[in-house]
Coordinates of C-alpha atoms and ligand atoms in Angstrom, one line a residue:
X1 CA 100.4 130.7 89.9
X2 CA 103.6 132.0 91.4
X3 CA 106.3 129.6 92.8
X4 CA 109.6 130.3 94.5
X5 CA 112.9 128.6 93.5
X6 CA 115.7 128.4 96.0
X7 CA 119.3 127.4 95.1
X8 CA 120.8 126.3 98.4
X9 CA 124.3 126.7 99.8
X10 CA 124.9 130.5 100.2
X11 CA 125.7 131.8 103.5
X12 CA 123.7 134.8 104.5
X13 CA 124.9 138.2 105.4
X14 CA 122.9 141.5 105.7
X15 CA 120.0 143.2 107.3
X16 CA 116.3 142.6 107.2
X17 CA 113.6 145.1 108.3
X18 CA 110.8 143.5 110.3
X19 CA 107.3 144.6 109.3
X20 CA 104.3 145.2 111.4
X21 CA 102.5 142.1 112.8
X22 CA 99.8 140.5 110.6
X23 CA 98.1 139.0 113.6
X24 CA 98.0 142.2 115.6
X25 CA 96.9 144.4 112.5
X26 CA 94.0 141.8 111.8
X27 CA 92.7 142.4 115.3
X28 CA 93.4 146.3 115.3
X29 CA 91.5 146.8 112.0
X30 CA 88.0 145.7 113.4
X31 CA 88.5 148.0 116.4
X32 CA 87.4 150.8 113.9
X33 CA 83.9 149.3 114.1
X34 CA 83.8 150.5 117.8
X35 CA 83.8 154.3 117.0
X36 CA 82.4 156.8 114.5
X37 CA 85.8 158.6 114.6
X38 CA 88.8 157.6 112.4
X39 CA 91.3 155.0 113.4
X40 CA 94.7 155.3 111.8
X41 CA 97.2 152.4 112.0
X42 CA 100.9 153.0 111.1
X43 CA 103.6 150.4 110.6
X44 CA 100.9 148.1 108.9
X45 CA 102.2 145.1 107.0
X46 CA 101.5 144.8 103.2
X47 CA 100.0 141.5 103.0
X48 CA 97.0 139.7 101.2
X49 CA 95.5 139.0 104.5
X50 CA 95.3 142.8 105.4
X51 CA 93.7 143.5 102.0
X52 CA 91.1 140.7 102.8
X53 CA 90.3 142.4 106.1
X54 CA 90.1 145.7 104.4
X55 CA 87.6 144.2 101.9
X56 CA 85.5 142.7 104.7
X57 CA 85.3 146.1 106.6
X58 CA 84.5 147.9 103.3
X59 CA 81.6 145.4 102.9
X60 CA 80.3 146.6 106.2
X61 CA 80.4 150.3 105.1
X62 CA 83.9 151.2 106.6
X63 CA 85.9 153.6 104.6
X64 CA 89.3 152.0 104.2
X65 CA 92.4 153.6 102.6
X66 CA 96.1 152.6 102.4
X67 CA 98.6 155.4 102.5
X68 CA 102.4 155.8 102.5
X69 CA 103.0 152.8 100.2
X70 CA 100.5 150.9 102.1
X71 CA 102.2 151.2 105.5
X72 CA 99.3 153.3 106.9
X73 CA 95.8 152.0 107.1
X74 CA 93.1 154.8 107.5
X75 CA 89.7 153.6 108.7
X76 CA 86.4 155.3 109.4
X77 CA 83.3 153.6 110.5
X78 CA 81.0 156.7 110.7
X79 CA 78.5 155.3 108.3
X80 CA 78.1 151.4 108.7
X81 CA 75.8 150.1 106.2
X82 CA 75.7 146.3 107.1
X83 CA 76.4 143.9 110.0
X84 CA 76.8 140.8 107.9
X85 CA 80.2 139.2 107.4
X86 CA 79.8 137.1 104.2
X87 CA 81.0 133.6 103.7
X88 CA 82.7 134.5 100.5
X89 CA 85.2 136.7 102.5
X90 CA 85.2 134.7 105.8
X91 CA 86.0 131.4 104.1
X92 CA 89.3 133.0 102.7
X93 CA 90.5 134.2 106.1
X94 CA 89.4 133.0 109.6
X95 CA 90.5 136.1 111.3
X96 CA 87.4 137.7 109.7
X97 CA 85.6 136.4 112.8
X98 CA 87.2 139.3 114.8
X99 CA 84.4 141.5 113.5
X100 CA 81.8 139.6 115.7
X101 CA 82.6 141.4 119.1
X102 CA 82.9 144.9 117.9
X103 CA 79.9 144.8 115.6
X104 CA 77.8 143.4 118.3
X105 CA 79.1 146.1 120.8
X106 CA 78.5 149.0 118.4
X107 CA 75.2 148.0 116.7
X108 CA 73.6 145.4 118.9
X109 CA 73.7 142.8 116.1
X110 CA 76.1 140.9 114.0
X111 CA 75.8 138.0 111.5
X112 CA 79.2 136.4 110.8
X113 CA 79.8 133.3 108.8
X114 CA 81.5 130.4 110.6
X115 CA 84.9 130.1 108.9
X116 CA 84.6 126.4 108.3
X117 CA 87.6 123.8 108.3
X118 CA 91.3 124.8 108.2
X119 CA 94.4 122.8 107.1
X120 CA 96.0 123.0 110.6
X121 CA 92.9 122.1 112.7
X122 CA 89.0 122.2 113.3
X123 CA 89.3 125.6 115.0
X124 CA 85.8 126.0 116.5
X125 CA 84.5 129.2 117.9
X126 CA 82.9 127.9 121.1
X127 CA 85.0 130.0 123.4
X128 CA 84.0 133.2 121.5
X129 CA 80.4 132.3 121.7
X130 CA 80.5 131.4 125.4
X131 CA 82.2 134.7 126.2
X132 CA 79.8 136.9 124.2
X133 CA 76.8 135.1 125.7
X134 CA 78.2 135.8 129.2
X135 CA 78.1 139.5 128.2
X136 CA 74.3 139.1 127.4
X137 CA 74.3 138.4 123.7
X138 CA 72.0 135.7 122.2
X139 CA 73.8 133.8 119.5
X140 CA 72.2 131.3 117.1
X141 CA 73.8 129.3 114.3
X142 CA 71.6 129.4 111.2
X143 CA 72.7 128.2 107.7
X144 CA 76.5 128.5 108.6
X145 CA 76.2 131.9 110.0
X146 CA 76.3 133.0 113.6
X147 CA 73.4 135.3 114.3
X148 CA 74.2 137.5 117.4
X149 CA 71.9 140.0 119.1
X150 CA 72.3 142.3 122.1
X151 CA 69.3 144.7 121.6
X152 CA 69.6 146.2 125.1
X153 CA 73.4 146.5 124.8
X154 CA 76.0 144.1 126.4
X155 CA 76.6 144.0 130.1
X156 CA 79.9 143.4 132.0
X157 CA 80.5 139.8 133.4
X158 CA 83.2 137.5 134.8
X159 CA 84.4 135.2 132.1
X160 CA 86.6 132.2 132.7
X161 CA 88.0 131.0 129.4
X162 CA 88.4 127.2 129.1
X163 CA 91.5 127.8 126.9
X164 CA 93.5 131.1 126.5
X165 CA 92.3 131.5 122.9
X166 CA 93.8 134.5 121.1
X167 CA 90.8 135.3 118.9
X168 CA 88.2 134.8 121.6
X169 CA 90.1 137.2 124.0
X170 CA 90.3 139.9 121.2
X171 CA 86.6 139.4 120.4
X172 CA 85.7 139.6 124.1
X173 CA 87.8 142.7 124.7
X174 CA 86.3 144.6 121.9
X175 CA 82.8 143.6 123.0
X176 CA 83.4 144.6 126.7
X177 CA 84.9 148.0 126.1
X178 CA 81.3 149.3 125.2
X179 CA 79.4 147.1 127.7
X180 CA 77.8 148.4 130.8
X181 CA 79.9 147.7 133.9
X182 CA 82.9 145.7 134.6
X183 CA 84.2 142.7 132.7
X184 CA 86.8 140.3 134.0
X185 CA 88.4 137.8 131.6
X186 CA 90.2 135.0 133.5
X187 CA 92.6 132.5 131.7
X188 CA 92.9 135.2 129.0
X189 CA 95.4 134.9 126.1
X190 CA 98.7 136.7 126.9
X191 CA 100.1 137.1 123.4
X192 CA 101.8 140.5 122.3
X193 CA 98.9 141.0 119.9
X194 CA 96.6 141.1 122.9
X195 CA 98.7 143.8 124.5
X196 CA 98.9 145.8 121.2
X197 CA 95.1 145.7 120.8
X198 CA 94.5 146.8 124.5
X199 CA 96.9 149.7 123.9
X200 CA 94.9 150.8 120.7
X201 CA 91.6 150.5 122.7
X202 CA 92.9 152.5 125.6
X203 CA 94.2 155.1 123.0
X204 CA 90.5 155.3 121.8
X205 CA 89.3 155.9 125.3
X206 CA 88.8 152.4 126.8
X207 CA 89.6 151.3 130.4
X208 CA 91.6 148.1 130.3
X209 CA 93.9 146.6 133.0
X210 CA 96.1 143.5 132.9
X211 CA 96.5 142.8 129.2
X212 CA 99.5 140.6 128.7
X213 CA 98.6 138.7 132.1
X214 CA 96.1 135.9 132.7
X215 CA 93.4 138.2 134.0
X216 CA 92.1 141.3 132.1
X217 CA 89.8 143.8 133.6
X218 CA 87.6 146.2 131.4
X219 CA 85.4 149.1 132.6
X220 CA 82.9 149.7 129.8
X221 CA 82.3 153.2 128.5
X222 CA 79.4 154.7 126.5
X223 CA 81.5 155.6 123.4
X224 CA 85.0 155.5 122.0
X225 CA 86.9 158.2 120.1
X226 CA 89.3 158.2 117.2
X227 CA 93.0 157.4 117.5
X228 CA 96.4 156.7 115.8
X229 CA 98.2 153.5 116.7
X230 CA 101.4 151.8 115.6
X231 CA 101.3 148.1 114.9
X232 CA 103.8 146.1 117.0
X233 CA 106.6 144.4 115.0
X234 CA 105.8 140.8 113.7
X235 CA 107.3 138.4 116.2
X236 CA 106.6 135.4 113.8
X237 CA 108.2 137.1 110.8
X238 CA 111.0 138.0 113.2
X239 CA 111.5 134.3 114.4
X240 CA 111.2 133.1 110.9
X241 CA 114.1 135.3 109.7
X242 CA 116.2 134.5 112.8
X243 CA 116.2 131.0 111.7
X244 CA 117.6 131.8 108.1
X245 CA 121.2 132.3 109.3
X246 CA 120.8 129.5 111.7
X247 CA 120.0 127.1 108.8
X248 CA 122.1 128.6 106.0
X249 CA 125.0 129.9 108.1
X250 CA 126.4 133.5 108.2
X251 CA 125.0 136.4 110.2
X252 CA 121.8 138.6 109.8
X253 CA 120.7 141.7 111.6
X254 CA 116.9 141.9 112.2
X255 CA 115.9 145.7 112.2
X256 CA 113.1 146.2 114.7
X257 CA 113.5 142.8 116.2
X258 CA 112.7 142.7 120.1
X259 CA 113.5 139.7 122.4
X260 CA 110.5 140.3 124.6
X261 CA 108.2 139.4 121.7
X262 CA 109.6 135.9 121.3
X263 CA 109.0 134.1 124.7
X264 CA 110.6 130.8 124.9
X265 CA 111.8 130.7 121.2
X266 CA 115.1 132.4 122.1
X267 CA 116.0 129.8 124.8
X268 CA 115.4 127.0 122.3
X269 CA 117.7 128.8 119.8
X270 CA 120.4 129.2 122.6
X271 CA 120.2 125.5 123.4
X272 CA 120.7 124.7 119.6
X273 CA 123.8 126.7 119.6
X274 CA 122.5 129.9 117.9
X275 CA 123.5 133.2 119.3
X276 CA 121.0 136.1 119.5
X277 CA 122.6 139.5 120.2
X278 CA 120.8 142.7 121.0
X279 CA 122.0 145.5 118.7
X280 CA 121.1 149.3 118.6
X281 CA 118.6 148.6 115.9
X282 CA 117.3 145.2 116.8
X283 CA 118.8 141.7 116.9
X284 CA 121.8 139.9 115.3
X285 CA 121.7 136.1 114.8
X286 CA 124.5 133.7 113.9
X287 CA 125.6 130.2 114.8
X288 CA 127.9 130.0 117.9
X289 CA 130.4 127.6 116.5
X290 CA 129.2 126.5 113.1
X291 CA 126.9 123.6 114.1
X292 CA 123.3 123.2 115.3
X293 CA 122.4 120.9 118.2
X294 CA 119.2 118.9 118.3
X295 CA 116.6 120.3 120.9
X296 CA 113.2 119.2 122.1
X297 CA 110.3 121.7 121.5
X298 CA 106.7 121.8 122.8
X299 CA 104.5 124.4 121.4
X300 CA 102.4 126.5 124.0
X301 CA 100.5 129.6 124.4
X302 CA 102.6 132.8 125.0
X303 CA 105.2 133.1 126.6
X304 CA 105.8 129.5 125.6
X305 CA 107.2 128.3 122.3
X306 CA 104.9 129.8 119.5
X307 CA 103.1 127.2 117.3
X308 CA 103.5 129.6 114.3
X309 CA 107.4 128.9 114.5
X310 CA 107.1 125.2 114.9
X311 CA 107.4 124.4 111.1
X312 CA 110.3 126.8 110.7
X313 CA 112.1 125.2 113.7
X314 CA 111.5 121.9 112.2
X315 CA 113.4 123.0 109.0
X316 CA 116.4 123.9 111.4
X317 CA 116.3 120.6 113.2
X318 CA 116.3 118.5 109.9
X319 CA 120.2 119.0 109.8
X320 CA 121.0 119.4 113.4
X321 CA 123.4 117.1 115.3
X322 CA 121.2 114.4 116.9
X323 CA 117.5 113.6 117.4
X324 CA 114.9 116.3 118.2
X325 CA 111.4 115.7 119.4
X326 CA 108.8 118.4 118.6
X327 CA 105.4 118.2 120.2
X328 CA 102.5 120.4 118.7
X329 CA 100.0 121.1 121.5
X330 CA 98.0 124.0 120.0
X331 CA 96.7 122.6 116.7
X332 CA 95.8 119.0 115.9
X333 CA 97.1 118.9 112.4
X334 CA 100.1 121.0 112.0
X335 CA 102.7 118.8 110.6
X336 CA 101.7 119.1 106.8
X337 CA 105.3 120.4 106.1
X338 CA 106.9 117.1 107.4
X339 CA 106.1 115.0 104.2
X340 CA 107.4 117.8 102.1
X341 CA 110.6 118.0 104.1
X342 CA 110.9 114.3 103.8
X343 CA 110.8 114.7 100.1
X344 CA 114.0 116.8 100.5
X345 CA 115.7 114.0 102.4
X346 CA 114.7 114.7 106.0
X347 CA 114.2 112.0 108.6
X348 CA 111.0 112.7 110.4
X349 CA 108.6 110.3 112.2
X350 CA 105.2 111.7 112.9
X351 CA 102.9 110.1 115.5
X352 CA 99.9 112.2 116.3
X353 CA 101.0 115.5 117.7
X354 CA 104.6 114.4 118.1
X355 CA 107.3 114.5 115.5
X356 CA 110.8 112.9 115.9
X357 CA 113.4 114.6 113.7
X358 CA 116.7 112.8 113.2
X359 CA 119.3 115.2 111.8
X360 CA 120.9 114.4 108.5
X361 CA 124.1 115.9 107.1
X362 CA 122.4 117.9 104.3
X363 CA 118.9 118.1 102.6
X364 CA 118.5 117.9 98.8
X365 CA 116.5 120.3 96.8
X366 CA 113.1 119.0 95.3
X367 CA 109.8 120.3 94.0
X368 CA 107.6 120.7 97.2
X369 CA 104.0 121.9 97.9
X370 CA 103.1 124.7 100.4
X371 CA 100.0 123.7 102.3
X372 CA 99.6 126.7 104.7
X373 CA 101.3 129.9 105.6
X374 CA 104.0 128.7 108.1
X375 CA 104.5 125.4 106.2
X376 CA 105.4 127.3 103.0
X377 CA 108.1 129.4 104.6
X378 CA 109.6 126.4 106.4
X379 CA 110.2 124.9 103.0
X380 CA 111.9 128.0 101.8
X381 CA 114.1 128.0 104.8
X382 CA 115.0 124.3 104.3
X383 CA 115.9 125.3 100.5
X384 CA 118.3 127.8 101.8
X385 CA 120.7 124.9 103.1
X386 CA 119.7 122.2 100.7
X387 CA 121.9 120.8 97.9
X388 CA 120.6 122.1 94.5
X389 CA 117.2 123.6 93.7
X390 CA 114.1 123.7 95.7
X391 CA 110.8 124.7 94.0
X392 CA 108.1 125.7 96.3
X393 CA 104.6 125.7 94.8
X394 CA 101.4 127.4 95.8
X395 CA 103.2 130.4 97.4
X396 CA 99.9 132.3 97.7
X397 CA 99.9 130.9 101.1
X398 CA 103.2 132.7 101.8
X399 CA 101.9 136.0 100.5
X400 CA 99.2 136.0 103.3
X401 CA 101.9 136.5 106.0
X402 CA 105.3 137.4 104.5
X403 CA 106.0 140.7 102.8
X404 CA 108.4 140.2 99.7
X405 CA 110.3 137.2 101.2
X406 CA 112.4 136.7 98.1
X407 CA 113.6 140.3 98.4
X408 CA 114.3 140.2 102.1
X409 CA 116.3 137.0 101.8
X410 CA 117.8 137.9 98.4
X411 CA 119.2 141.2 100.0
X412 CA 121.2 138.9 102.5
X413 CA 122.7 136.7 99.7
X414 CA 120.2 134.0 99.4
X415 CA 119.8 132.7 95.8
X416 CA 116.1 132.9 95.7
X417 CA 113.6 134.0 92.9
X418 CA 109.8 134.2 92.3
X419 CA 108.6 132.8 89.1
X420 CA 105.0 133.6 87.8
X421 CA 103.4 131.1 85.6
Ligands
EPZ1 C1 95.6 133.1 116.3 O1 94.6 132.3 115.8 C2 96.6 133.3 115.2 N1 95.9 134.0 114.1 C3 97.2 132.1 114.7 O2 98.2 132.3 113.7 C4 97.9 131.4 115.8 O3 98.5 130.1 115.4 C5 97.1 131.2 117.0 O4 96.4 132.3 117.4 C6 97.7 130.6 118.3 O5 98.8 131.4 118.7 C7 95.5 135.3 114.3 O6 95.9 136.0 115.2 C8 94.8 135.9 113.0 P1 93.3 130.5 119.2 P2 93.3 132.0 116.7 O7 91.9 130.9 119.2 O8 92.9 133.2 117.4 C9 91.1 126.3 119.9 C10 99.3 132.3 111.6 O9 100.0 131.3 111.1 N2 89.9 127.0 120.0 O10 94.2 130.9 120.2 O11 92.3 131.3 115.7 C11 91.7 126.2 118.5 O12 91.1 125.3 117.7 C12 97.9 131.8 112.4 O13 99.5 133.5 111.6 C13 88.7 126.4 120.4 O14 88.7 125.2 120.6 O15 93.9 130.9 117.7 C14 93.1 126.0 118.6 O16 93.4 124.6 118.9 C15 97.7 130.4 112.3 N3 87.6 127.2 120.5 C16 93.5 126.7 119.9 O17 92.3 126.9 120.6 C17 87.6 128.6 120.3 O18 86.5 129.2 120.3 C18 94.1 128.0 119.8 O19 93.3 128.9 119.1 C19 88.8 129.2 119.9 C20 90.0 128.4 119.8

């Protein structure tokens, strides 16, 4: 099993190319199920989660090929052979549940394993089910699988989501584009991945209005055609690498970085004393005057502060001047990185969904354990500024969402290496 070793203390200087967004690509790939014609995705990230989605789609009869060094995903669903998303694949990656809506819309039936528990929270699918039932599907849970049917096809409806769930909005959009009549989704998710999916579906011939806002209106059509779509840059990878020079010192250029993708994150960096400058090719990040100030953070749905950057932000605040309060409002168990940061000498008090972080002058390297994707990269970021060596174990979590992290940070002067055992 691989581990990553970071020797702290080196200031960073250089450029990092931001890849396509994992969470956008994971929603775009199932859109192929909606048409017999080919769907080609460019600027695709090269991640294990993308490979898992490819394997799931292939198990349904989709032709999946990776081109141009893996940055292009070519998909064709002209000959689907199954409508069953097997537990063995779904348990590896919850986003597998994004085949439910498009399969149901295209074939009138879908059998999708419930993903089960997750390190960061219970993550039920009730909002997905309620929305698809509103579109006329019948859904039953049997032996851990959701059995969904819409023999006569789906029908447009008004859906008021009890929470702006990203996945439920994506599943509902992909179901509604082939439903008869008009669908209105109120309290929809507004994340950039939703806008990216809507753009792709419109390129396939769908009628969608309002994506990115709280209300999305969809006029169903009889069929969709093929398309080519570019995956939006990864705002979470971007935010992660913006924090690297903030934590380690120095200055880094993020190629392809866009401020509009980051919501409230940039305001918090500014308040902490971190400068973010627009450049011709993206963003440049550096400390304003060498110090980092404590700030309070509450995670929220977009355009609020992203929960997927909470762990990385905690790593920054471990050595900030003063006490910061971080409140996690999206997931009920997303402070698993705190005990590991404490092993590195951080001062963190966690009470339920609130963590109080009192800045210390310097962290100390230690062997630590990755527990989930974002927690793992927060430990690497903390290691960049720590005294001595930090050894991050179980980095398979990391490879799910970060392309070649040791190369990207190493190219900016970080002393980081991957060791395979
Ligand atoms: C997406 O997950 C992302 N994953 C997550 O990123 C991200 O943290 C999350 O959105 C929030 O931004 C992908 O896009 C593949 P939700 P998703 O449905 O769609 C509750 C990462 O690190 N909820 O918006 O699963 C749920 O339990 C990952 O890349 C219900 O209660 O998130 C959670 O508390 C981690 N019932 C909240 O809503 C439902 O039916 C937000 O979940 C659905 C969700």
